[in-house]
Amino acid sequence: MNEVDRMIPAAPACPVCGKPVDPAYKPFCSRRCADIDLNRWLSGVYAIPAKDEEDEDGERPAEGEAGD
Ligand SMILES: [Zn+2]
């Protein structure tokens, strides 16, 4: 049963187009697919496409700062 041995063990495939993954763009096959997936992800999570700013803590409500 050598033929089975010749099979590539779980060759990673691009989740976007199914092509072989390029180590440089893991887990995608190209930057384009990485971009596509990123766009899908963003449009699914965020309603507004944010590009330049990456403020992770920018929208924190001032908790416990209510001077009553
Ligand atoms: Zn791809």
mmCIF file of N, CA and C and ligand atoms in Angstrom, residues 13-21 27-34 36, ligand 1:
data_model
loop_
_atom_site.group_PDB
_atom_site.id
_atom_site.type_symbol
_atom_site.label_atom_id
_atom_site.label_comp_id
_atom_site.label_asym_id
_atom_site.label_seq_id
_atom_site.Cartn_x
_atom_site.Cartn_y
_atom_site.Cartn_z
ATOM 1 N N ALA A 13 -5.376 23.972 2.447
ATOM 2 C CA ALA A 13 -5.949 24.633 1.283
ATOM 3 C C ALA A 13 -6.506 25.993 1.668
ATOM 4 N N CYS A 14 -6.412 26.895 0.741
ATOM 5 C CA CYS A 14 -6.925 28.241 0.965
ATOM 6 C C CYS A 14 -8.431 28.176 1.225
ATOM 7 N N PRO A 15 -8.882 28.730 2.350
ATOM 8 C CA PRO A 15 -10.310 28.686 2.692
ATOM 9 C C PRO A 15 -11.157 29.517 1.754
ATOM 10 N N VAL A 16 -10.524 30.354 0.970
ATOM 11 C CA VAL A 16 -11.278 31.228 0.073
ATOM 12 C C VAL A 16 -11.494 30.570 -1.278
ATOM 13 N N CYS A 17 -10.409 30.070 -1.873
ATOM 14 C CA CYS A 17 -10.537 29.529 -3.215
ATOM 15 C C CYS A 17 -10.161 28.049 -3.279
ATOM 16 N N GLY A 18 -9.544 27.531 -2.213
ATOM 17 C CA GLY A 18 -9.238 26.108 -2.175
ATOM 18 C C GLY A 18 -7.903 25.742 -2.785
ATOM 19 N N LYS A 19 -7.136 26.725 -3.189
ATOM 20 C CA LYS A 19 -5.815 26.438 -3.750
ATOM 21 C C LYS A 19 -4.822 26.144 -2.624
ATOM 22 N N PRO A 20 -3.711 25.539 -2.991
ATOM 23 C CA PRO A 20 -2.675 25.257 -1.978
ATOM 24 C C PRO A 20 -2.226 26.534 -1.290
ATOM 25 N N VAL A 21 -2.000 26.430 -0.007
ATOM 26 C CA VAL A 21 -1.641 27.601 0.795
ATOM 27 C C VAL A 21 -0.196 27.999 0.569
ATOM 28 N N PRO A 27 -3.175 31.684 6.371
ATOM 29 C CA PRO A 27 -3.547 30.377 5.820
ATOM 30 C C PRO A 27 -4.173 30.492 4.427
ATOM 31 N N PHE A 28 -3.756 31.507 3.683
ATOM 32 C CA PHE A 28 -4.334 31.705 2.359
ATOM 33 C C PHE A 28 -3.299 31.411 1.283
ATOM 34 N N CYS A 29 -3.759 31.438 0.043
ATOM 35 C CA CYS A 29 -2.854 31.100 -1.048
ATOM 36 C C CYS A 29 -2.213 32.349 -1.621
ATOM 37 N N SER A 30 -2.800 33.485 -1.321
ATOM 38 C CA SER A 30 -2.269 34.721 -1.851
ATOM 39 C C SER A 30 -2.783 35.892 -1.035
ATOM 40 N N ARG A 31 -2.181 37.029 -1.267
ATOM 41 C CA ARG A 31 -2.603 38.206 -0.510
ATOM 42 C C ARG A 31 -4.023 38.579 -0.883
ATOM 43 N N ARG A 32 -4.375 38.279 -2.106
ATOM 44 C CA ARG A 32 -5.720 38.619 -2.566
ATOM 45 C C ARG A 32 -6.771 37.855 -1.762
ATOM 46 N N CYS A 33 -6.533 36.579 -1.597
ATOM 47 C CA CYS A 33 -7.488 35.768 -0.841
ATOM 48 C C CYS A 33 -7.508 36.209 0.613
ATOM 49 N N ALA A 34 -6.370 36.557 1.139
ATOM 50 C CA ALA A 34 -6.318 37.042 2.515
ATOM 51 C C ALA A 34 -7.160 38.300 2.635
ATOM 52 N N ILE A 36 -9.673 39.144 0.684
ATOM 53 C CA ILE A 36 -11.081 38.777 0.514
ATOM 54 C C ILE A 36 -11.663 38.285 1.824
HETATM 55 ZN ZN ZN B 1 -6.953 31.460 -2.350
#
